[in-house]
Amino acid sequence: MQNKKWDVYIYGDINIDLVIPGVERFPLPGQEDVVGTMNTYVGGGAAVFTLGIGKLGLKPVFQGTIGDDCYGKFIRDEFHTQNVDDTLLATSEINKTGISISFTNEKDRSFLTYRGTNDEIDLSKINLVGVRQARHIHLTGYAGSKNHHQYLDLVRKVKDVGEVSISFDVGWDDAGEWYEGIYELFPYIDVLFMNETEAIHYSRKADVRAAVLDFAKTCPQVVAKLGSEGSLAVYKGQVYEAKAYTVQAVDTTGAGDSFNAGFVYGFLKGKSIEECLKYGNGCGALSVTQLGGNTGFPVEEVLMTFITQQER
């Protein structure tokens, strides 16, 4: 395992987040409003996770697609800055880099999104030769019955590769299907991530604890993100819990993916479940203290100091 080229292999969505804070209303037709700032960040759940893994000192490689444009260059530059290998990052000949414009204020957020190169996401494109060179693969972008069989085929192939662990964040189901066939994937997943609402919807259980215990009947390790209530995990029949850390939230974009990065960091470092949950909570908390999905994400030293200070 120590001879692997990468620590984590990631395939999935990547785009530009254009964040405009302090927007209380949209201008009427024919009007122009002036805002104090517009900020550009790398966005997309898989990309935010990848940047976090790189910031913590591990070696991630990202496979995905960007456009042949200024935003694509911006993304590559950010990857290079944060220790991310972009050799598997393709440039599309069809689409431009995706953009999500986020209008935020103290009460709510609204989005306008152009998917662009994210429309080219296809699990069959995952480079299994590359996966063999990684210790771990992180998967996102599940869409229920629409791509379930692609996921099932992929996780089986990854397990056939050997010596590659799998984490899987199911994400929100925009279609509202909450496909029950997802249970077929669980025996192949080493770390399953859901938030509280997702877990309840997929399990059809009354509460998140019952949900994760149900998932854990076939999945080796189940982790639930509970927002201000912290997080919990089930491993080998035992339930572990960690309280949330208190911070002043500025932008919650990417908090769940940041949690995932912190937890997987601990997992790959061989840490206990309790420590992994603390790392996840710490990364998630710090990520919301600044605008953008990864701006506030900590380096390793900052994370450890933050956790120590919070637990005094």
Coordinates of C-alpha atoms in Angstrom, one line a residue, residues 9-269:
Y9 CA -8.5 8.9 -6.5
I10 CA -11.5 11.1 -7.2
Y11 CA -13.9 11.3 -10.2
G12 CA -16.8 13.7 -10.4
D13 CA -18.1 17.2 -10.7
I14 CA -16.0 20.3 -10.9
N15 CA -17.0 23.9 -11.8
I16 CA -16.5 27.5 -10.9
D17 CA -18.5 29.0 -8.0
L18 CA -19.1 32.7 -8.6
V19 CA -20.3 33.9 -5.1
I20 CA -22.0 37.3 -4.7
P21 CA -22.6 38.0 -1.0
G22 CA -25.1 40.4 0.5
V23 CA -27.7 40.2 -2.2
E24 CA -31.1 41.1 -0.7
R25 CA -33.0 41.5 -3.9
F26 CA -32.5 41.1 -7.6
P27 CA -32.7 44.3 -9.9
L28 CA -35.9 44.8 -11.7
P29 CA -35.9 44.6 -15.6
G30 CA -33.9 47.5 -17.0
Q31 CA -32.2 48.3 -13.6
E32 CA -28.6 47.8 -12.5
D33 CA -27.5 47.2 -8.9
V34 CA -23.9 47.5 -7.6
V35 CA -22.5 44.9 -5.2
G36 CA -19.5 45.2 -3.0
T37 CA -17.7 42.1 -4.3
M38 CA -17.9 39.0 -6.5
N39 CA -15.6 36.1 -5.6
T40 CA -14.5 33.2 -7.8
Y41 CA -13.8 29.7 -6.3
V42 CA -13.4 26.1 -7.4
G43 CA -16.7 24.4 -6.8
G44 CA -18.4 21.0 -7.2
G45 CA -18.6 18.5 -4.4
A46 CA -15.9 16.1 -5.7
A47 CA -13.5 19.0 -6.4
V48 CA -14.0 20.6 -2.9
F49 CA -13.3 17.2 -1.4
T50 CA -10.2 16.8 -3.5
L51 CA -8.8 20.2 -2.5
G52 CA -9.4 19.4 1.1
I53 CA -7.5 16.1 0.8
G54 CA -4.6 18.0 -0.8
K55 CA -4.6 20.7 1.9
L56 CA -4.3 18.1 4.6
G57 CA -1.1 16.8 3.0
L58 CA -2.3 13.7 1.2
K59 CA -1.8 13.0 -2.5
P60 CA -5.1 13.2 -4.4
V61 CA -5.6 12.7 -8.2
F62 CA -8.7 14.1 -9.8
Q63 CA -10.3 12.8 -13.0
G64 CA -13.0 15.0 -14.5
T65 CA -13.5 17.5 -17.3
I66 CA -13.0 21.3 -17.6
G67 CA -13.4 23.6 -20.6
D68 CA -10.7 25.1 -22.7
D69 CA -11.2 28.6 -21.2
C70 CA -10.0 30.9 -18.5
Y71 CA -12.0 29.1 -15.8
G72 CA -10.4 25.8 -16.7
K73 CA -7.0 27.4 -16.3
F74 CA -8.1 28.9 -13.0
I75 CA -9.1 25.4 -11.8
R76 CA -5.7 23.8 -12.9
D77 CA -3.8 26.6 -11.1
E78 CA -5.8 26.0 -7.9
F79 CA -5.1 22.2 -8.1
H80 CA -1.4 22.8 -8.5
T81 CA -1.4 25.2 -5.5
Q82 CA -3.2 22.6 -3.3
N83 CA -1.1 19.5 -4.1
V84 CA -3.7 18.0 -6.5
D85 CA -2.5 15.8 -9.4
D86 CA -4.4 17.0 -12.5
T87 CA -2.9 14.6 -15.0
L88 CA -6.3 12.9 -15.4
L89 CA -8.2 16.2 -15.7
A90 CA -9.4 16.3 -19.3
T91 CA -10.2 19.4 -21.4
S92 CA -13.5 19.2 -23.3
E93 CA -13.8 19.9 -27.0
I94 CA -17.6 20.3 -26.6
N95 CA -18.5 22.3 -23.5
K96 CA -17.2 25.2 -21.4
T97 CA -16.3 24.9 -17.7
G98 CA -19.5 24.8 -15.6
I99 CA -20.4 27.8 -13.6
S100 CA -22.7 28.2 -10.5
I101 CA -23.6 31.7 -9.5
S102 CA -24.5 31.9 -5.8
F103 CA -26.5 34.9 -4.5
T104 CA -26.2 35.0 -0.7
N105 CA -27.5 36.9 2.2
E106 CA -27.8 36.3 6.0
K107 CA -31.0 34.3 5.5
D108 CA -30.8 32.4 2.3
R109 CA -28.9 31.5 -0.9
S110 CA -30.1 31.3 -4.5
F111 CA -28.3 29.7 -7.5
L112 CA -28.0 30.0 -11.3
T113 CA -26.1 27.0 -12.7
Y114 CA -24.6 26.2 -16.1
R115 CA -23.5 22.6 -15.9
G116 CA -21.2 22.7 -18.9
T117 CA -18.5 20.0 -18.7
N118 CA -20.3 18.4 -15.8
D119 CA -22.8 17.1 -18.3
E120 CA -20.0 14.8 -19.6
I121 CA -19.7 12.9 -16.3
D122 CA -19.9 9.2 -17.0
L123 CA -18.7 6.5 -14.5
S124 CA -17.6 4.3 -17.4
K125 CA -14.8 6.8 -18.1
I126 CA -13.1 6.0 -14.7
N127 CA -9.6 4.9 -15.4
L128 CA -9.3 1.6 -13.5
V129 CA -5.6 1.4 -14.4
G130 CA -5.3 4.6 -12.5
V131 CA -7.5 3.4 -9.6
R132 CA -5.0 0.5 -9.0
Q133 CA -2.3 3.1 -8.3
A134 CA -4.4 4.7 -5.5
R135 CA -5.0 3.6 -1.9
H136 CA -8.6 4.8 -1.9
I137 CA -11.3 6.0 -4.3
H138 CA -14.0 8.5 -3.3
L139 CA -17.3 8.5 -5.2
T140 CA -20.1 11.0 -5.5
G141 CA -22.9 11.8 -8.0
Y142 CA -25.3 8.9 -7.3
A143 CA -28.6 9.4 -9.2
G144 CA -30.7 6.4 -8.1
S145 CA -32.0 4.1 -10.8
K146 CA -30.6 6.4 -13.5
N147 CA -27.0 5.3 -12.9
H148 CA -27.3 2.7 -10.1
H149 CA -26.1 -0.2 -12.3
Q150 CA -23.0 1.9 -13.4
Y151 CA -22.2 2.3 -9.7
L152 CA -22.7 -1.3 -8.9
D153 CA -20.5 -2.4 -11.8
L154 CA -17.8 0.1 -10.8
V155 CA -17.6 -0.8 -7.1
R156 CA -17.4 -4.5 -8.0
K157 CA -14.6 -3.8 -10.4
V158 CA -12.8 -1.7 -7.8
K159 CA -13.0 -4.5 -5.3
D160 CA -11.6 -6.9 -7.9
V161 CA -8.7 -4.6 -8.3
G162 CA -7.8 -5.2 -4.6
E163 CA -6.1 -3.0 -2.0
V164 CA -8.3 0.0 -2.9
S165 CA -10.8 1.2 -0.2
I166 CA -14.0 3.0 -1.2
S167 CA -15.8 5.9 0.3
F168 CA -19.2 7.0 -1.1
D169 CA -21.2 10.2 -0.5
V170 CA -24.7 9.6 -1.9
G171 CA -25.7 13.3 -2.1
W172 CA -29.1 14.8 -2.4
D173 CA -31.7 13.1 -4.7
D174 CA -33.1 15.9 -6.8
A175 CA -35.6 13.5 -8.4
G176 CA -37.1 12.5 -5.0
E177 CA -36.8 8.8 -5.9
W178 CA -34.6 7.7 -3.0
Y179 CA -33.9 4.5 -4.8
E180 CA -34.1 1.5 -2.5
G181 CA -31.7 -0.5 -4.7
I182 CA -28.9 1.6 -3.2
Y183 CA -28.6 -1.2 -0.5
E184 CA -27.0 -3.3 -3.2
L185 CA -23.9 -1.1 -3.1
F186 CA -23.4 -1.2 0.7
P187 CA -21.4 -4.4 1.0
Y188 CA -18.7 -2.9 -1.4
I189 CA -18.4 0.4 0.4
D190 CA -15.8 0.9 3.1
V191 CA -17.1 4.3 4.3
L192 CA -20.6 5.4 3.5
F193 CA -21.5 9.1 4.0
M194 CA -25.0 10.7 4.2
N195 CA -26.5 13.6 5.9
E196 CA -29.4 13.2 8.3
T197 CA -32.2 13.9 5.8
E198 CA -30.7 11.7 3.1
A199 CA -30.3 8.8 5.6
I200 CA -33.9 9.0 6.7
H201 CA -35.2 9.2 3.1
Y202 CA -33.1 6.2 1.8
S203 CA -33.8 4.0 4.8
R204 CA -37.5 4.9 5.3
K205 CA -36.8 4.9 9.0
A206 CA -38.1 7.4 11.6
D207 CA -34.8 8.8 12.6
V208 CA -31.1 9.0 11.6
R209 CA -29.9 6.5 14.3
A210 CA -32.3 3.8 13.1
A211 CA -31.2 4.6 9.5
V212 CA -27.5 4.2 10.0
L213 CA -28.0 1.0 12.1
D214 CA -30.0 -0.4 9.2
F215 CA -27.3 0.5 6.6
A216 CA -24.6 -1.0 8.9
K217 CA -26.2 -4.4 8.6
T218 CA -24.4 -4.7 5.2
C219 CA -22.0 -1.7 5.0
P220 CA -18.8 -1.9 7.1
Q221 CA -18.8 1.7 8.2
V222 CA -21.6 4.2 8.0
V223 CA -21.2 8.0 8.8
A224 CA -24.0 10.5 9.2
K225 CA -23.5 14.3 9.1
L226 CA -25.8 16.0 11.5
G227 CA -25.0 19.7 11.0
S228 CA -25.1 21.6 14.3
E229 CA -25.6 18.3 16.1
G230 CA -22.2 17.0 15.0
S231 CA -21.8 13.5 13.5
L232 CA -22.2 9.9 14.3
A233 CA -20.8 6.6 12.9
V234 CA -21.5 2.9 13.1
Y235 CA -18.7 0.5 12.9
K236 CA -18.9 -3.2 13.8
G237 CA -22.2 -2.7 15.5
Q238 CA -21.0 0.1 17.8
V239 CA -22.3 3.7 17.6
Y240 CA -19.8 6.5 17.9
E241 CA -20.7 10.2 18.2
A242 CA -18.9 13.5 18.1
K243 CA -20.3 17.0 19.0
A244 CA -20.1 19.8 16.5
Y245 CA -17.6 22.6 17.0
T246 CA -18.8 26.2 17.4
V247 CA -17.8 28.8 14.8
Q248 CA -19.3 31.8 13.1
A249 CA -20.8 30.6 9.9
V250 CA -20.3 32.8 6.8
D251 CA -21.0 30.3 3.9
T252 CA -22.1 26.7 4.3
T253 CA -21.2 25.8 0.7
G254 CA -19.1 22.6 0.7
A255 CA -19.4 21.9 4.4
G256 CA -20.4 18.3 3.9
D257 CA -17.6 17.6 1.4
S258 CA -15.1 19.2 3.7
F259 CA -16.3 16.9 6.5
N260 CA -15.8 13.9 4.2
A261 CA -12.2 15.0 3.4
G262 CA -11.4 15.3 7.1
F263 CA -12.9 11.9 7.9
V264 CA -11.2 10.2 5.0
Y265 CA -7.9 11.8 6.0
G266 CA -8.2 10.2 9.4
F267 CA -9.4 6.9 7.9
L268 CA -6.3 6.7 5.7
K269 CA -4.0 7.7 8.6

